[in-house]
PDB file of C-alpha atoms in Angstrom:
ATOM      1  CA  UNK A   1     -27.046  -9.648   9.269  1.00 61.00           C
ATOM      2  CA  UNK A   2     -23.365  -9.608   8.791  1.00 89.00           C
ATOM      3  CA  UNK A   3     -21.285  -7.528   6.473  1.00 95.00           C
ATOM      4  CA  UNK A   4     -20.007  -8.556   3.030  1.00 97.00           C
ATOM      5  CA  UNK A   5     -16.378  -9.476   3.574  1.00 98.00           C
ATOM      6  CA  UNK A   6     -14.349  -7.506   1.177  1.00 98.00           C
ATOM      7  CA  UNK A   7     -11.491 -10.161   0.772  1.00 98.00           C
ATOM      8  CA  UNK A   8      -8.268  -8.940  -0.755  1.00 98.00           C
ATOM      9  CA  UNK A   9      -7.724 -12.506  -2.858  1.00 98.00           C
ATOM     10  CA  UNK A  10     -10.014 -11.749  -5.477  1.00 98.00           C
ATOM     11  CA  UNK A  11      -8.809  -8.053  -5.935  1.00 98.00           C
ATOM     12  CA  UNK A  12      -5.229  -9.284  -5.947  1.00 98.00           C
ATOM     13  CA  UNK A  13      -6.049 -11.809  -8.575  1.00 98.00           C
ATOM     14  CA  UNK A  14      -7.919  -9.391 -10.793  1.00 98.00           C
ATOM     15  CA  UNK A  15      -5.046  -7.051 -10.431  1.00 98.00           C
ATOM     16  CA  UNK A  16      -2.313  -9.782 -11.323  1.00 98.00           C
ATOM     17  CA  UNK A  17      -4.226 -10.771 -14.672  1.00 98.00           C
ATOM     18  CA  UNK A  18      -4.148  -7.374 -15.650  1.00 98.00           C
ATOM     19  CA  UNK A  19      -0.805  -6.591 -14.977  1.00 98.00           C
ATOM     20  CA  UNK A  20       0.457  -9.887 -16.540  1.00 98.00           C
ATOM     21  CA  UNK A  21      -1.297  -8.877 -19.944  1.00 98.00           C
ATOM     22  CA  UNK A  22       0.538  -5.625 -19.684  1.00 98.00           C
ATOM     23  CA  UNK A  23       3.870  -7.183 -19.043  1.00 98.00           C
ATOM     24  CA  UNK A  24       3.266  -9.759 -21.926  1.00 98.00           C
ATOM     25  CA  UNK A  25       2.684  -6.691 -24.304  1.00 98.00           C
ATOM     26  CA  UNK A  26       5.959  -5.419 -23.154  1.00 98.00           C
ATOM     27  CA  UNK A  27       7.877  -8.504 -23.152  1.00 96.00           C
ATOM     28  CA  UNK A  28       6.700  -8.592 -27.124  1.00 96.00           C
ATOM     29  CA  UNK A  29       8.611  -5.084 -27.424  1.00 95.00           C
ATOM     30  CA  UNK A  30      11.610  -6.524 -25.806  1.00 96.00           C
ATOM     31  CA  UNK A  31      11.130  -5.003 -22.423  1.00 97.00           C
ATOM     32  CA  UNK A  32      11.163  -7.207 -19.195  1.00 98.00           C
ATOM     33  CA  UNK A  33       9.589  -5.160 -16.323  1.00 98.00           C
ATOM     34  CA  UNK A  34      12.100  -5.516 -13.529  1.00 98.00           C
ATOM     35  CA  UNK A  35      12.035  -4.673  -9.813  1.00 98.00           C
ATOM     36  CA  UNK A  36      15.140  -3.873  -7.553  1.00 98.00           C
ATOM     37  CA  UNK A  37      14.551  -5.117  -3.815  1.00 98.00           C
ATOM     38  CA  UNK A  38      17.083  -3.476  -1.287  1.00 98.00           C
ATOM     39  CA  UNK A  39      16.823  -4.969   1.889  1.00 98.00           C
ATOM     40  CA  UNK A  40      19.258  -4.301   4.842  1.00 98.00           C
ATOM     41  CA  UNK A  41      19.476  -7.193   7.568  1.00 97.00           C
ATOM     42  CA  UNK A  42      17.277  -9.958   8.199  1.00 96.00           C
ATOM     43  CA  UNK A  43      13.940  -8.811   9.642  1.00 94.00           C
ATOM     44  CA  UNK A  44      11.199 -11.616   9.878  1.00 93.00           C
ATOM     45  CA  UNK A  45       8.523  -9.049   8.288  1.00 92.00           C
ATOM     46  CA  UNK A  46      10.875  -7.818   5.376  1.00 95.00           C
ATOM     47  CA  UNK A  47      11.536 -11.624   4.568  1.00 96.00           C
ATOM     48  CA  UNK A  48       7.966 -12.413   4.763  1.00 94.00           C
ATOM     49  CA  UNK A  49       6.777  -9.471   2.327  1.00 95.00           C
ATOM     50  CA  UNK A  50       9.913 -10.192   0.093  1.00 97.00           C
ATOM     51  CA  UNK A  51       8.423 -13.805  -0.460  1.00 97.00           C
ATOM     52  CA  UNK A  52       5.079 -12.651  -1.315  1.00 96.00           C
ATOM     53  CA  UNK A  53       6.306 -10.078  -3.652  1.00 97.00           C
ATOM     54  CA  UNK A  54       8.729 -12.818  -5.209  1.00 97.00           C
ATOM     55  CA  UNK A  55       5.533 -14.995  -5.852  1.00 97.00           C
ATOM     56  CA  UNK A  56       3.453 -12.176  -7.291  1.00 98.00           C
ATOM     57  CA  UNK A  57       6.135 -10.831  -9.630  1.00 98.00           C
ATOM     58  CA  UNK A  58       6.621 -14.229 -10.842  1.00 98.00           C
ATOM     59  CA  UNK A  59       2.867 -14.642 -11.744  1.00 98.00           C
ATOM     60  CA  UNK A  60       2.810 -11.505 -13.332  1.00 98.00           C
ATOM     61  CA  UNK A  61       5.986 -11.705 -15.483  1.00 98.00           C
ATOM     62  CA  UNK A  62       8.116  -8.972 -13.436  1.00 98.00           C
ATOM     63  CA  UNK A  63      11.938  -9.913 -12.900  1.00 98.00           C
ATOM     64  CA  UNK A  64      13.242  -9.256  -9.494  1.00 98.00           C
ATOM     65  CA  UNK A  65      16.624  -8.576  -8.468  1.00 98.00           C
ATOM     66  CA  UNK A  66      17.589  -8.786  -4.808  1.00 97.00           C
ATOM     67  CA  UNK A  67      20.149  -6.479  -3.161  1.00 98.00           C
ATOM     68  CA  UNK A  68      21.076  -7.615   0.209  1.00 97.00           C
ATOM     69  CA  UNK A  69      22.976  -5.670   2.571  1.00 98.00           C
ATOM     70  CA  UNK A  70      24.093  -6.788   6.280  1.00 97.00           C
ATOM     71  CA  UNK A  71      22.488  -4.955   9.180  1.00 96.00           C
ATOM     72  CA  UNK A  72      25.739  -3.324   9.992  1.00 96.00           C
ATOM     73  CA  UNK A  73      26.654  -1.740   6.599  1.00 97.00           C
ATOM     74  CA  UNK A  74      27.523   1.859   6.322  1.00 97.00           C
ATOM     75  CA  UNK A  75      25.451   4.905   5.175  1.00 98.00           C
ATOM     76  CA  UNK A  76      28.007   4.803   2.078  1.00 97.00           C
ATOM     77  CA  UNK A  77      27.193   1.334   1.195  1.00 98.00           C
ATOM     78  CA  UNK A  78      23.563   1.707   1.194  1.00 98.00           C
ATOM     79  CA  UNK A  79      23.449   4.845  -0.982  1.00 98.00           C
ATOM     80  CA  UNK A  80      26.126   3.132  -3.448  1.00 98.00           C
ATOM     81  CA  UNK A  81      23.784  -0.048  -4.030  1.00 98.00           C
ATOM     82  CA  UNK A  82      20.595   2.348  -4.524  1.00 98.00           C
ATOM     83  CA  UNK A  83      22.810   4.487  -6.856  1.00 98.00           C
ATOM     84  CA  UNK A  84      23.628   1.407  -8.856  1.00 98.00           C
ATOM     85  CA  UNK A  85      20.140   0.196  -9.255  1.00 98.00           C
ATOM     86  CA  UNK A  86      18.748   3.897  -9.830  1.00 98.00           C
ATOM     87  CA  UNK A  87      21.283   4.226 -12.699  1.00 98.00           C
ATOM     88  CA  UNK A  88      20.303   0.790 -14.376  1.00 97.00           C
ATOM     89  CA  UNK A  89      18.089   1.536 -17.414  1.00 96.00           C
ATOM     90  CA  UNK A  90      16.906  -2.173 -17.008  1.00 97.00           C
ATOM     91  CA  UNK A  91      15.436  -1.558 -13.606  1.00 98.00           C
ATOM     92  CA  UNK A  92      12.094  -0.284 -13.726  1.00 98.00           C
ATOM     93  CA  UNK A  93      10.930  -0.174  -9.804  1.00 98.00           C
ATOM     94  CA  UNK A  94      13.003   0.128  -6.553  1.00 98.00           C
ATOM     95  CA  UNK A  95      11.667  -1.123  -3.470  1.00 98.00           C
ATOM     96  CA  UNK A  96      13.562  -0.398  -0.176  1.00 98.00           C
ATOM     97  CA  UNK A  97      12.523  -2.113   3.006  1.00 97.00           C
ATOM     98  CA  UNK A  98      11.915  -0.046   5.908  1.00 96.00           C
ATOM     99  CA  UNK A  99      12.434   0.934   8.745  1.00 95.00           C
ATOM    100  CA  UNK A 100      16.081   0.780   8.237  1.00 97.00           C
ATOM    101  CA  UNK A 101      18.441  -0.475  11.117  1.00 95.00           C
ATOM    102  CA  UNK A 102      19.507   2.097  13.578  1.00 94.00           C
ATOM    103  CA  UNK A 103      22.500   4.450  12.443  1.00 93.00           C
ATOM    104  CA  UNK A 104      21.228   4.617   8.875  1.00 97.00           C
ATOM    105  CA  UNK A 105      19.729   7.670   7.499  1.00 97.00           C
ATOM    106  CA  UNK A 106      16.253   6.822   6.175  1.00 96.00           C
ATOM    107  CA  UNK A 107      15.677  10.226   4.486  1.00 96.00           C
ATOM    108  CA  UNK A 108      18.873  10.330   2.301  1.00 97.00           C
ATOM    109  CA  UNK A 109      18.441   6.564   1.558  1.00 98.00           C
ATOM    110  CA  UNK A 110      14.779   7.261   0.005  1.00 97.00           C
ATOM    111  CA  UNK A 111      16.107  10.482  -1.570  1.00 96.00           C
ATOM    112  CA  UNK A 112      18.309   8.239  -3.593  1.00 97.00           C
ATOM    113  CA  UNK A 113      15.353   6.538  -5.226  1.00 97.00           C
ATOM    114  CA  UNK A 114      14.312   8.455  -8.463  1.00 96.00           C
ATOM    115  CA  UNK A 115      10.546   9.131  -8.237  1.00 95.00           C
ATOM    116  CA  UNK A 116      10.060   7.440 -11.318  1.00 95.00           C
ATOM    117  CA  UNK A 117      11.344   4.191 -10.299  1.00 97.00           C
ATOM    118  CA  UNK A 118       9.895   4.831  -6.577  1.00 97.00           C
ATOM    119  CA  UNK A 119       7.156   2.248  -6.543  1.00 98.00           C
ATOM    120  CA  UNK A 120       6.150   2.317  -3.180  1.00 97.00           C
ATOM    121  CA  UNK A 121       6.390   6.111  -2.684  1.00 96.00           C
ATOM    122  CA  UNK A 122       9.472   6.148  -0.410  1.00 96.00           C
ATOM    123  CA  UNK A 123      10.583   9.536  -1.058  1.00 95.00           C
ATOM    124  CA  UNK A 124       9.651  12.782  -0.341  1.00 94.00           C
ATOM    125  CA  UNK A 125       9.173  14.076  -4.031  1.00 93.00           C
ATOM    126  CA  UNK A 126       6.827  10.940  -4.687  1.00 93.00           C
ATOM    127  CA  UNK A 127       4.626  11.682  -1.864  1.00 93.00           C
ATOM    128  CA  UNK A 128       4.516  15.342  -2.578  1.00 92.00           C
ATOM    129  CA  UNK A 129       3.430  14.202  -6.165  1.00 92.00           C
ATOM    130  CA  UNK A 130       0.564  11.989  -4.528  1.00 92.00           C
ATOM    131  CA  UNK A 131      -0.544  14.632  -2.220  1.00 90.00           C
ATOM    132  CA  UNK A 132      -0.553  17.387  -4.927  1.00 89.00           C
ATOM    133  CA  UNK A 133      -2.423  15.151  -7.459  1.00 84.00           C
ATOM    134  CA  UNK A 134       0.649  15.278  -9.740  1.00 79.00           C
ATOM    135  CA  UNK A 135       2.461  12.219  -8.998  1.00 74.00           C
ATOM    136  CA  UNK A 136       5.785  11.371 -11.061  1.00 78.00           C
ATOM    137  CA  UNK A 137       6.125   8.255  -8.882  1.00 84.00           C
ATOM    138  CA  UNK A 138       3.557   5.755  -7.418  1.00 95.00           C
ATOM    139  CA  UNK A 139       1.091   5.866  -4.467  1.00 96.00           C
ATOM    140  CA  UNK A 140       2.315   3.904  -1.377  1.00 97.00           C
ATOM    141  CA  UNK A 141       1.274   0.171  -2.143  1.00 98.00           C
ATOM    142  CA  UNK A 142      -0.837  -0.363   1.048  1.00 97.00           C
ATOM    143  CA  UNK A 143      -2.736   3.012   0.350  1.00 97.00           C
ATOM    144  CA  UNK A 144      -3.593   2.243  -3.153  1.00 98.00           C
ATOM    145  CA  UNK A 145      -4.446  -1.306  -2.109  1.00 98.00           C
ATOM    146  CA  UNK A 146      -7.334   0.324  -0.032  1.00 98.00           C
ATOM    147  CA  UNK A 147      -8.514   2.052  -3.111  1.00 98.00           C
ATOM    148  CA  UNK A 148      -8.465  -0.880  -4.976  1.00 98.00           C
ATOM    149  CA  UNK A 149     -10.350  -2.901  -2.692  1.00 98.00           C
ATOM    150  CA  UNK A 150     -13.140  -0.541  -2.564  1.00 98.00           C
ATOM    151  CA  UNK A 151     -13.480  -0.123  -6.499  1.00 98.00           C
ATOM    152  CA  UNK A 152     -13.390  -4.035  -6.755  1.00 98.00           C
ATOM    153  CA  UNK A 153     -16.596  -4.246  -4.524  1.00 98.00           C
ATOM    154  CA  UNK A 154     -18.218  -1.470  -6.049  1.00 98.00           C
ATOM    155  CA  UNK A 155     -18.172   1.116  -3.496  1.00 98.00           C
ATOM    156  CA  UNK A 156     -18.905   4.441  -5.030  1.00 98.00           C
ATOM    157  CA  UNK A 157     -16.543   7.156  -4.230  1.00 98.00           C
ATOM    158  CA  UNK A 158     -17.858   9.789  -6.421  1.00 98.00           C
ATOM    159  CA  UNK A 159     -19.278  12.486  -3.956  1.00 98.00           C
ATOM    160  CA  UNK A 160     -19.148   9.879  -0.934  1.00 98.00           C
ATOM    161  CA  UNK A 161     -18.318  11.154   2.549  1.00 98.00           C
ATOM    162  CA  UNK A 162     -14.984   9.459   3.558  1.00 98.00           C
ATOM    163  CA  UNK A 163     -13.196   9.322   6.907  1.00 98.00           C
ATOM    164  CA  UNK A 164      -9.632   8.579   7.446  1.00 98.00           C
ATOM    165  CA  UNK A 165      -8.368   7.529  10.882  1.00 98.00           C
ATOM    166  CA  UNK A 166      -4.699   7.861  10.705  1.00 97.00           C
ATOM    167  CA  UNK A 167      -2.208  10.438   9.570  1.00 96.00           C
ATOM    168  CA  UNK A 168       0.725   8.679   8.757  1.00 95.00           C
ATOM    169  CA  UNK A 169       2.505   9.507   5.721  1.00 93.00           C
ATOM    170  CA  UNK A 170       2.813   5.939   4.631  1.00 92.00           C
ATOM    171  CA  UNK A 171      -1.107   5.262   4.672  1.00 96.00           C
ATOM    172  CA  UNK A 172      -3.399   7.734   6.063  1.00 97.00           C
ATOM    173  CA  UNK A 173      -2.526  10.804   4.434  1.00 97.00           C
ATOM    174  CA  UNK A 174      -1.953   9.325   1.053  1.00 97.00           C
ATOM    175  CA  UNK A 175      -5.377   7.382   1.336  1.00 98.00           C
ATOM    176  CA  UNK A 176      -6.996  10.881   1.878  1.00 98.00           C
ATOM    177  CA  UNK A 177      -5.288  12.300  -1.103  1.00 97.00           C
ATOM    178  CA  UNK A 178      -6.456   9.282  -3.241  1.00 97.00           C
ATOM    179  CA  UNK A 179     -10.007   9.557  -2.077  1.00 98.00           C
ATOM    180  CA  UNK A 180     -10.089  13.350  -2.679  1.00 97.00           C
ATOM    181  CA  UNK A 181      -8.684  12.910  -6.063  1.00 96.00           C
ATOM    182  CA  UNK A 182     -11.490  10.433  -6.606  1.00 97.00           C
ATOM    183  CA  UNK A 183     -13.966  13.256  -5.567  1.00 98.00           C
ATOM    184  CA  UNK A 184     -14.743  12.012  -2.396  1.00 98.00           C
ATOM    185  CA  UNK A 185     -15.214  14.496   0.643  1.00 98.00           C
ATOM    186  CA  UNK A 186     -12.692  13.490   3.081  1.00 98.00           C
ATOM    187  CA  UNK A 187     -12.374  14.109   6.858  1.00 98.00           C
ATOM    188  CA  UNK A 188      -8.773  13.091   8.335  1.00 98.00           C
ATOM    189  CA  UNK A 189      -8.909  11.712  11.984  1.00 97.00           C
ATOM    190  CA  UNK A 190      -6.530  10.376  14.307  1.00 94.00           C
ATOM    191  CA  UNK A 191      -6.540   8.781  17.636  1.00 90.00           C
ATOM    192  CA  UNK A 192      -6.888  12.302  19.230  1.00 94.00           C
ATOM    193  CA  UNK A 193      -9.944  13.678  17.309  1.00 97.00           C
ATOM    194  CA  UNK A 194     -12.727  14.833  19.588  1.00 97.00           C
ATOM    195  CA  UNK A 195     -15.452  12.540  19.385  1.00 97.00           C
ATOM    196  CA  UNK A 196     -13.755  10.191  16.756  1.00 98.00           C
ATOM    197  CA  UNK A 197     -16.835   7.972  16.894  1.00 98.00           C
ATOM    198  CA  UNK A 198     -19.120  10.704  15.831  1.00 98.00           C
ATOM    199  CA  UNK A 199     -16.814  11.628  12.814  1.00 98.00           C
ATOM    200  CA  UNK A 200     -16.494   8.162  12.053  1.00 98.00           C
ATOM    201  CA  UNK A 201     -20.667   7.581  11.931  1.00 98.00           C
ATOM    202  CA  UNK A 202     -21.004  10.545   9.611  1.00 98.00           C
ATOM    203  CA  UNK A 203     -18.921   8.592   6.747  1.00 98.00           C
ATOM    204  CA  UNK A 204     -20.258   6.577   3.944  1.00 98.00           C
ATOM    205  CA  UNK A 205     -16.609   5.027   3.654  1.00 98.00           C
ATOM    206  CA  UNK A 206     -14.382   4.435   6.553  1.00 98.00           C
ATOM    207  CA  UNK A 207     -10.677   3.782   6.516  1.00 98.00           C
ATOM    208  CA  UNK A 208      -8.926   2.990   9.480  1.00 98.00           C
ATOM    209  CA  UNK A 209      -5.360   2.904   9.694  1.00 97.00           C
ATOM    210  CA  UNK A 210      -4.561   4.181  13.270  1.00 96.00           C
ATOM    211  CA  UNK A 211      -2.225   1.173  14.275  1.00 93.00           C
ATOM    212  CA  UNK A 212      -4.096   0.551  17.229  1.00 94.00           C
ATOM    213  CA  UNK A 213      -6.468  -2.273  17.743  1.00 94.00           C
ATOM    214  CA  UNK A 214      -9.966  -1.429  18.866  1.00 94.00           C
ATOM    215  CA  UNK A 215      -9.647   2.156  17.568  1.00 96.00           C
ATOM    216  CA  UNK A 216     -13.343   1.739  15.910  1.00 97.00           C
ATOM    217  CA  UNK A 217     -16.129  -0.070  17.583  1.00 97.00           C
ATOM    218  CA  UNK A 218     -19.884  -0.516  17.607  1.00 98.00           C
ATOM    219  CA  UNK A 219     -20.262   3.016  18.657  1.00 98.00           C
ATOM    220  CA  UNK A 220     -18.340   4.472  15.815  1.00 98.00           C
ATOM    221  CA  UNK A 221     -20.247   2.757  12.774  1.00 98.00           C
ATOM    222  CA  UNK A 222     -23.761   2.785  11.306  1.00 98.00           C
ATOM    223  CA  UNK A 223     -25.873   0.593   8.678  1.00 98.00           C
ATOM    224  CA  UNK A 224     -24.743   1.329   4.931  1.00 98.00           C
ATOM    225  CA  UNK A 225     -21.142   1.921   5.562  1.00 98.00           C
ATOM    226  CA  UNK A 226     -18.177   0.270   3.646  1.00 98.00           C
ATOM    227  CA  UNK A 227     -14.794  -0.011   6.449  1.00 98.00           C
ATOM    228  CA  UNK A 228     -11.651  -0.941   5.259  1.00 98.00           C
ATOM    229  CA  UNK A 229      -9.442  -1.855   8.054  1.00 98.00           C
ATOM    230  CA  UNK A 230      -5.556  -1.247   7.134  1.00 97.00           C
ATOM    231  CA  UNK A 231      -4.549  -2.328  10.999  1.00 95.00           C
ATOM    232  CA  UNK A 232      -2.342  -5.410  11.355  1.00 92.00           C
ATOM    233  CA  UNK A 233      -2.103  -6.048  15.135  1.00 91.00           C
ATOM    234  CA  UNK A 234      -1.026  -9.313  17.301  1.00 88.00           C
ATOM    235  CA  UNK A 235      -3.736  -9.754  20.111  1.00 85.00           C
ATOM    236  CA  UNK A 236      -1.554 -11.509  22.451  1.00 83.00           C
ATOM    237  CA  UNK A 237      -4.758 -12.787  24.498  1.00 80.00           C
ATOM    238  CA  UNK A 238      -6.427 -14.394  21.640  1.00 77.00           C
ATOM    239  CA  UNK A 239      -3.246 -15.400  20.111  1.00 84.00           C
ATOM    240  CA  UNK A 240      -4.094 -13.981  16.573  1.00 89.00           C
ATOM    241  CA  UNK A 241      -3.783 -11.043  14.067  1.00 89.00           C
ATOM    242  CA  UNK A 242      -6.501  -8.237  14.511  1.00 93.00           C
ATOM    243  CA  UNK A 243      -6.954  -5.154  12.732  1.00 95.00           C
ATOM    244  CA  UNK A 244      -7.964  -1.355  14.228  1.00 97.00           C
ATOM    245  CA  UNK A 245     -11.259  -2.059  13.967  1.00 97.00           C
ATOM    246  CA  UNK A 246     -13.327  -4.428  16.383  1.00 96.00           C
ATOM    247  CA  UNK A 247     -14.240  -6.554  13.573  1.00 96.00           C
ATOM    248  CA  UNK A 248     -16.837  -8.713  15.934  1.00 95.00           C
ATOM    249  CA  UNK A 249     -18.697  -5.699  17.254  1.00 97.00           C
ATOM    250  CA  UNK A 250     -18.467  -3.444  13.918  1.00 98.00           C
ATOM    251  CA  UNK A 251     -19.433  -6.487  10.946  1.00 97.00           C
ATOM    252  CA  UNK A 252     -23.048  -6.990  12.170  1.00 97.00           C
ATOM    253  CA  UNK A 253     -23.753  -3.205  12.039  1.00 98.00           C
ATOM    254  CA  UNK A 254     -22.086  -1.913   8.614  1.00 98.00           C
ATOM    255  CA  UNK A 255     -22.846  -3.044   4.954  1.00 98.00           C
ATOM    256  CA  UNK A 256     -19.121  -4.104   3.844  1.00 98.00           C
ATOM    257  CA  UNK A 257     -15.844  -4.770   5.785  1.00 98.00           C
ATOM    258  CA  UNK A 258     -12.154  -6.057   4.901  1.00 98.00           C
ATOM    259  CA  UNK A 259     -11.209  -9.125   6.907  1.00 97.00           C
ATOM    260  CA  UNK A 260      -7.902  -9.087   9.067  1.00 96.00           C
ATOM    261  CA  UNK A 261      -5.935 -10.950   7.959  1.00 94.00           C
ATOM    262  CA  UNK A 262      -7.080 -11.570   4.312  1.00 96.00           C
ATOM    263  CA  UNK A 263      -8.161  -8.060   3.568  1.00 97.00           C
ATOM    264  CA  UNK A 264      -5.862  -5.120   2.080  1.00 97.00           C
ATOM    265  CA  UNK A 265      -2.773  -6.743   3.094  1.00 93.00           C
ATOM    266  CA  UNK A 266      -3.342  -9.359   0.670  1.00 92.00           C
ATOM    267  CA  UNK A 267      -3.475  -6.977  -2.268  1.00 98.00           C
ATOM    268  CA  UNK A 268      -0.340  -4.986  -1.451  1.00 97.00           C
ATOM    269  CA  UNK A 269       2.186  -7.243  -3.850  1.00 97.00           C
ATOM    270  CA  UNK A 270      -0.420  -7.138  -6.735  1.00 98.00           C
ATOM    271  CA  UNK A 271      -0.546  -3.097  -6.631  1.00 98.00           C
ATOM    272  CA  UNK A 272       3.455  -3.430  -6.359  1.00 98.00           C
ATOM    273  CA  UNK A 273       3.862  -5.402  -9.267  1.00 98.00           C
ATOM    274  CA  UNK A 274       1.424  -3.363 -11.317  1.00 98.00           C
ATOM    275  CA  UNK A 275       3.707  -0.297 -10.493  1.00 98.00           C
ATOM    276  CA  UNK A 276       6.575  -2.000 -11.731  1.00 98.00           C
ATOM    277  CA  UNK A 277       4.819  -2.645 -15.000  1.00 98.00           C
ATOM    278  CA  UNK A 278       3.513   0.548 -15.360  1.00 97.00           C
ATOM    279  CA  UNK A 279       7.181   2.331 -14.940  1.00 97.00           C
ATOM    280  CA  UNK A 280       8.268  -0.167 -17.526  1.00 98.00           C
ATOM    281  CA  UNK A 281       5.537   1.303 -19.740  1.00 97.00           C
ATOM    282  CA  UNK A 282       6.461   5.042 -18.909  1.00 95.00           C
ATOM    283  CA  UNK A 283      10.249   4.158 -19.888  1.00 94.00           C
ATOM    284  CA  UNK A 284       9.100   2.837 -23.197  1.00 93.00           C
ATOM    285  CA  UNK A 285       6.872   5.731 -23.968  1.00 89.00           C
ATOM    286  CA  UNK A 286       9.686   8.232 -23.176  1.00 81.00           C
ATOM    287  CA  UNK A 287      12.200   6.694 -25.830  1.00 75.00           C
TER     288      UNK A 287
END
């Protein structure tokens, strides 16, 4: 028996429908949710994500303002651009593409984004809020997308044992915090964890974001588990995208698994658009 595939497209569609209804309600009150995308240079992955974000925002009813800077821009130019969109009341969310080109200070750039407009948790203040369970801003879009996938496919988190493989501030630790907030009992692991396979097998819910293909194989899973593979890696030998989980070996064993591609990644832009709408709603309530 092969695991149920937790595909991202239905999750993204449901999130988009709900966010569009909320955006329409805001527009009736004269507020158009608006996202500012700040991009430095022309990295192919940034441009690809930008195209996806533009399409998703259009479906939801979120306006997008693109602020583009050359790859050789100075720190002052970047901070000025971020300061301009941060000061605009009509801008509800700011997305800064990272990593920045060499020579630019990413920490100070992220700190220039106000937490209430930090729709992808770029700044330390936003991250602290997520880890403390008192967010002023928003969780990282990919981390929240993993939770949205689990919810959509009916995976029970209350009281579940969860294992997160990966300790980055972008995915691993925020996912662990979000799972804890849902009353899961979370073990945070990484590629240097002793007997990683045994830790993974104990979990009911396994989220893998190690950034290394094949981190989790058949020896690390058991029947009944739900596995969320956040990894995106290029397999040169097979000429295809693969996750951090050996899906061919794991899928016949576990209960549910996200595909790569077509899993968590497909949900991130829907979460982004939802965050912008929520920020706009907060701005209306604060009037």
